[in-house]
Short mmCIF file of C-alpha atoms in Angstrom, two decimals:
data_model
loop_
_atom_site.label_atom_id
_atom_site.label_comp_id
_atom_site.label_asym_id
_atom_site.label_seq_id
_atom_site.Cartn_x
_atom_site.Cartn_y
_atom_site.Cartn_z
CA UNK A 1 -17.10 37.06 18.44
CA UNK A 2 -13.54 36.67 17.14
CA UNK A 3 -12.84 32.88 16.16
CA UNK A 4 -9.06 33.66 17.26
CA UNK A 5 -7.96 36.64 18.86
CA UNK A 6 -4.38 36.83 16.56
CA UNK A 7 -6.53 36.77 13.36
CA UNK A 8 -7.48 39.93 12.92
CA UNK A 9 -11.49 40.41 12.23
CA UNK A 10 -12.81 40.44 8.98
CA UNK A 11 -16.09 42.45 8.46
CA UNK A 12 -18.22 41.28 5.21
CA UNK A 13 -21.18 43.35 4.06
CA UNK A 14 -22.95 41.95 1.00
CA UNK A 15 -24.62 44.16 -1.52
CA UNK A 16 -26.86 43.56 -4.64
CA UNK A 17 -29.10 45.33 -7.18
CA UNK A 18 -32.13 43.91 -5.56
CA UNK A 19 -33.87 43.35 -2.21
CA UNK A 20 -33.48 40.21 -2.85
CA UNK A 21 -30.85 37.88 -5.04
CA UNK A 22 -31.57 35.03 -6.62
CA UNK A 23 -29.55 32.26 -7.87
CA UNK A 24 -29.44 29.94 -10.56
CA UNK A 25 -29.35 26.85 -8.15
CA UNK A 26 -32.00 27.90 -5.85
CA UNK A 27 -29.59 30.17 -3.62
CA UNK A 28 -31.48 33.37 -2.30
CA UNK A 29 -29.34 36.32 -0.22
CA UNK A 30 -30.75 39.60 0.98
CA UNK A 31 -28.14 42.07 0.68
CA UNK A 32 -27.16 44.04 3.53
CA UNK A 33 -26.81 46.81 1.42
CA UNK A 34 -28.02 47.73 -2.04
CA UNK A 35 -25.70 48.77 -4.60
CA UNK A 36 -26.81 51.90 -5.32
CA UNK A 37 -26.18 53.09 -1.77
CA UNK A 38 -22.82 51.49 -1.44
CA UNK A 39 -20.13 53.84 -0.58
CA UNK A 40 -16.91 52.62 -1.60
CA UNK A 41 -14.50 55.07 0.62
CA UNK A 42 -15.73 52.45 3.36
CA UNK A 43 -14.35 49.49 1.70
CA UNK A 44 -10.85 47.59 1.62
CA UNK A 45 -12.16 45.18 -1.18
CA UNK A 46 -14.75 43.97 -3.36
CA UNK A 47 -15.61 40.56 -3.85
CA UNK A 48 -17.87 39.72 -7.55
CA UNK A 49 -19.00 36.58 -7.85
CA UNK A 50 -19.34 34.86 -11.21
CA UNK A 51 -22.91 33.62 -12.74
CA UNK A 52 -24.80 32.63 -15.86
CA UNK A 53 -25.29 35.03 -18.52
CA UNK A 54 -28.48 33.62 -18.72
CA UNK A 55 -29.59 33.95 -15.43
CA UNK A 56 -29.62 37.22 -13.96
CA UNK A 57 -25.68 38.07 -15.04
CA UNK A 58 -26.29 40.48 -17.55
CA UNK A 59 -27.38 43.24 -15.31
CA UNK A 60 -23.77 43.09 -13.49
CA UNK A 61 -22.65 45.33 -16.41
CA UNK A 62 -23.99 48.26 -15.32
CA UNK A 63 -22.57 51.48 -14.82
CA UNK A 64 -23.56 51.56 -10.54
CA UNK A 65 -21.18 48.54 -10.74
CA UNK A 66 -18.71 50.04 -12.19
CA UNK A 67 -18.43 52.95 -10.40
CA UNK A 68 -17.83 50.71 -7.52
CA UNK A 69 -15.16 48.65 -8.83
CA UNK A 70 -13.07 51.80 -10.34
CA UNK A 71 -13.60 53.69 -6.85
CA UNK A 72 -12.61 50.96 -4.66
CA UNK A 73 -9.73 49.91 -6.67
CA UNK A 74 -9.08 53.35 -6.88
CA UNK A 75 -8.13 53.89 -3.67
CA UNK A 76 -5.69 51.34 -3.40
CA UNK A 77 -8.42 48.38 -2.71
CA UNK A 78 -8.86 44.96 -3.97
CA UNK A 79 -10.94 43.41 -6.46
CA UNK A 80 -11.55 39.63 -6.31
CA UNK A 81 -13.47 37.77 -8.93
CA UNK A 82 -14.86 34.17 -9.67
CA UNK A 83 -15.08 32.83 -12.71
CA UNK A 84 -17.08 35.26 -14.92
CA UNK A 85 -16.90 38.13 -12.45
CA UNK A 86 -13.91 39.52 -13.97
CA UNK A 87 -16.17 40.63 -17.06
CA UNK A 88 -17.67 43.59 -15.89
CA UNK A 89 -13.81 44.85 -13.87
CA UNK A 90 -12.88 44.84 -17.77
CA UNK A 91 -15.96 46.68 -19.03
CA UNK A 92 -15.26 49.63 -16.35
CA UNK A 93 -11.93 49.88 -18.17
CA UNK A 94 -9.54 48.55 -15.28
CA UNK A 95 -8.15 45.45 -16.81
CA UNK A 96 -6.37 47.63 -20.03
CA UNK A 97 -2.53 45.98 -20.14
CA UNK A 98 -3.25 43.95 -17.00
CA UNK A 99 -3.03 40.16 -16.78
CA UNK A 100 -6.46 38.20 -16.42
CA UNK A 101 -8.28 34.84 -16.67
CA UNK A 102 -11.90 34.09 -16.83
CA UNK A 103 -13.88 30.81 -17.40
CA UNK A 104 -12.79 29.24 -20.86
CA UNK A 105 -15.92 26.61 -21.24
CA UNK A 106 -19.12 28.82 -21.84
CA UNK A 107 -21.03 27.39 -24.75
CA UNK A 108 -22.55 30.53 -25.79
CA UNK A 109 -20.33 33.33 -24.65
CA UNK A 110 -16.14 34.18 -25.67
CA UNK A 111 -15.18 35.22 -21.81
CA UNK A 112 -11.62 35.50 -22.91
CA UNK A 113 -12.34 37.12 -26.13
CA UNK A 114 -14.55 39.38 -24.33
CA UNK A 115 -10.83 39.97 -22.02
CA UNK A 116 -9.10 40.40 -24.64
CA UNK A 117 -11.43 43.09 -26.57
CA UNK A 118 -10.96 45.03 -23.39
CA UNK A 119 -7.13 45.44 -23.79
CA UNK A 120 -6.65 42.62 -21.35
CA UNK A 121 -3.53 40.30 -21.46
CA UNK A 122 -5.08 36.91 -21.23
CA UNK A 123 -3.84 33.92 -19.35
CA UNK A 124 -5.23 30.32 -19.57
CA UNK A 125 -3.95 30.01 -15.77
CA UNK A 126 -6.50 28.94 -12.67
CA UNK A 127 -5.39 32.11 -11.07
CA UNK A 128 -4.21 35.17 -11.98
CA UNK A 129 -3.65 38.61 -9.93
CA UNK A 130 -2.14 41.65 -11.60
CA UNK A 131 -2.36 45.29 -9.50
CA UNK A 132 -4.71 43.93 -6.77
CA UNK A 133 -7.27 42.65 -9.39
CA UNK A 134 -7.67 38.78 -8.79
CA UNK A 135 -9.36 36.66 -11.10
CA UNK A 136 -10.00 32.70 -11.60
CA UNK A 137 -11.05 30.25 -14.43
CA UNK A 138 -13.77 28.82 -12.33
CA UNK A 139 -15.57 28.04 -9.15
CA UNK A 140 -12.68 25.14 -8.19
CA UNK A 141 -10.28 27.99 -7.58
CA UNK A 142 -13.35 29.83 -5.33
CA UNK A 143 -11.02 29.24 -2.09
CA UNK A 144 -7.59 29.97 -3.80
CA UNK A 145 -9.12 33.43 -4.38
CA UNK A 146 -10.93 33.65 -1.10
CA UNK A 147 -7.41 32.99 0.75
CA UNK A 148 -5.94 35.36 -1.54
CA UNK A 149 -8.23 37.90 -0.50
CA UNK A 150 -8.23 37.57 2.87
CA UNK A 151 -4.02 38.04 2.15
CA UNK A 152 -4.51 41.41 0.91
CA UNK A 153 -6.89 42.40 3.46
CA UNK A 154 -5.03 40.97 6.99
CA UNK A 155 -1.56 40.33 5.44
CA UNK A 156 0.40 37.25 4.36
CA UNK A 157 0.52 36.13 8.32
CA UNK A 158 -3.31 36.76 9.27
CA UNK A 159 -4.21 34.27 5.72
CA UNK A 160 -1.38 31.86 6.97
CA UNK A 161 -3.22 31.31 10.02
CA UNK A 162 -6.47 31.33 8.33
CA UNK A 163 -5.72 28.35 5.63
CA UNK A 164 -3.48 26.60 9.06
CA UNK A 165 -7.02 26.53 10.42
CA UNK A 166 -9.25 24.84 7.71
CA UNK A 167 -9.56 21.60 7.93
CA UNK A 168 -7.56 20.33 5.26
CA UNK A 169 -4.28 22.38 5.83
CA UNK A 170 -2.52 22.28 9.08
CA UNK A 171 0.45 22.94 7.94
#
C-alpha cells in the first residue's frame, strides 16, 4: 500500500554477496537478490552502505560490485553511499576529478587517502554529491543522504513531502 497517494512509490530491492548478511552489531538481512544476478538496466539507483574493514567490508571491492556501480551510474542512475561505501565507487574508477567525502576517523585505514589515490577531489564536508554520486563522512548524515536519494529518484517535490512527513520536520 501507498503511505500517500501524491508520493510517488518507491520500490527497494536489497542485494548482497551472500544468502545471508551479517553485521558487525548483530544485524542479519537476506537479500532479495544476490549480487551476482543483479541486473542493473532495472535500476534507478544504488544504495552502498558503509562497514568495518574488519568485518566483512573487504569483499565489497570486488569486481561483481563494480560492474554494478559503473552500469547503473552509467545509465544516468544514482549512486548513494554511507560513510565508507564510497571506497569501492572509487576503485571501479568513477570518482576520477569528481568531488567526494568518506569517513575521516578510521584508526587503521586512510579513507580519504584511499579518495584521493583514486583521482578523487576530496572534501572534509558531511555531504558531498558530484554527477549523481552522493557520499557522507559518516552514519549521522545516513538520512541527509537517504532524503537526497529519494530527491533524485521522485524529484525535489516527492522528497519535500517525504522529509514534511517525518516526524521531526513539518515544515
Amino acid at each position: 500500500t501507498q503511505y500517500r497517494e501524491h508520493i510517488p512509490t518507491v520500490h527497494v530491492t536489497t542485494t548482497g554477496f551472500h544468502a545471508e548478511v551479517h553485521g558487525r552489531f548483530g544485524l542479519m538481512i537476506r537479500p532479495e537478490v544476490l549480487l551476482a544476478r543483479v541486473n542493473p538496466a532495472e535500476y534507478r539507483a544504488l544504495a552502498l552502505p558503509g562497514g568495518f574493514h574488519d568485518s566483512g567490508f573487504e569483499e565489497a571491492y570486488d569486481e561483481q560490485l563494480y560492474r554494478v556501480i559503473r552500469a547503473i551510474h552509467g545509465h544516468g542512475g544514482t549512486i548513494a553511499t554511507f560513510c565508507v561505501g564510497i571506497l569501492p565507487v572509487a576503485e571501479a574508477g568513477l570518482l576520477r576529478g569528481k568531488r567526494a567525502t568518506s569517513y575521516p576517523y578510521s584508526r587503521h585505514h586512510d579513507n580519504l587517502g584511499r579518495l584521493r589515490e583514486r583521482g578523487a577531489v576530496v572534501e572534509e564536508g558531511p555531504v558531498v554529491v558530484d554527477e549523481r554520486i552522493i557520499s557522507c563522512a559518516g552514519p549521522a548524515q545516513s538520512i541527509d543522504v537517504a532524503l537526497l536519494l529519494v530527491e533524485a529518484i521522485i524529484g525535489v517535490e516527492g522528497a519535500r513531502q517525504v522529509r514534511r512527513y517525518m516526524v521531526w520536520d513539518h515544515g
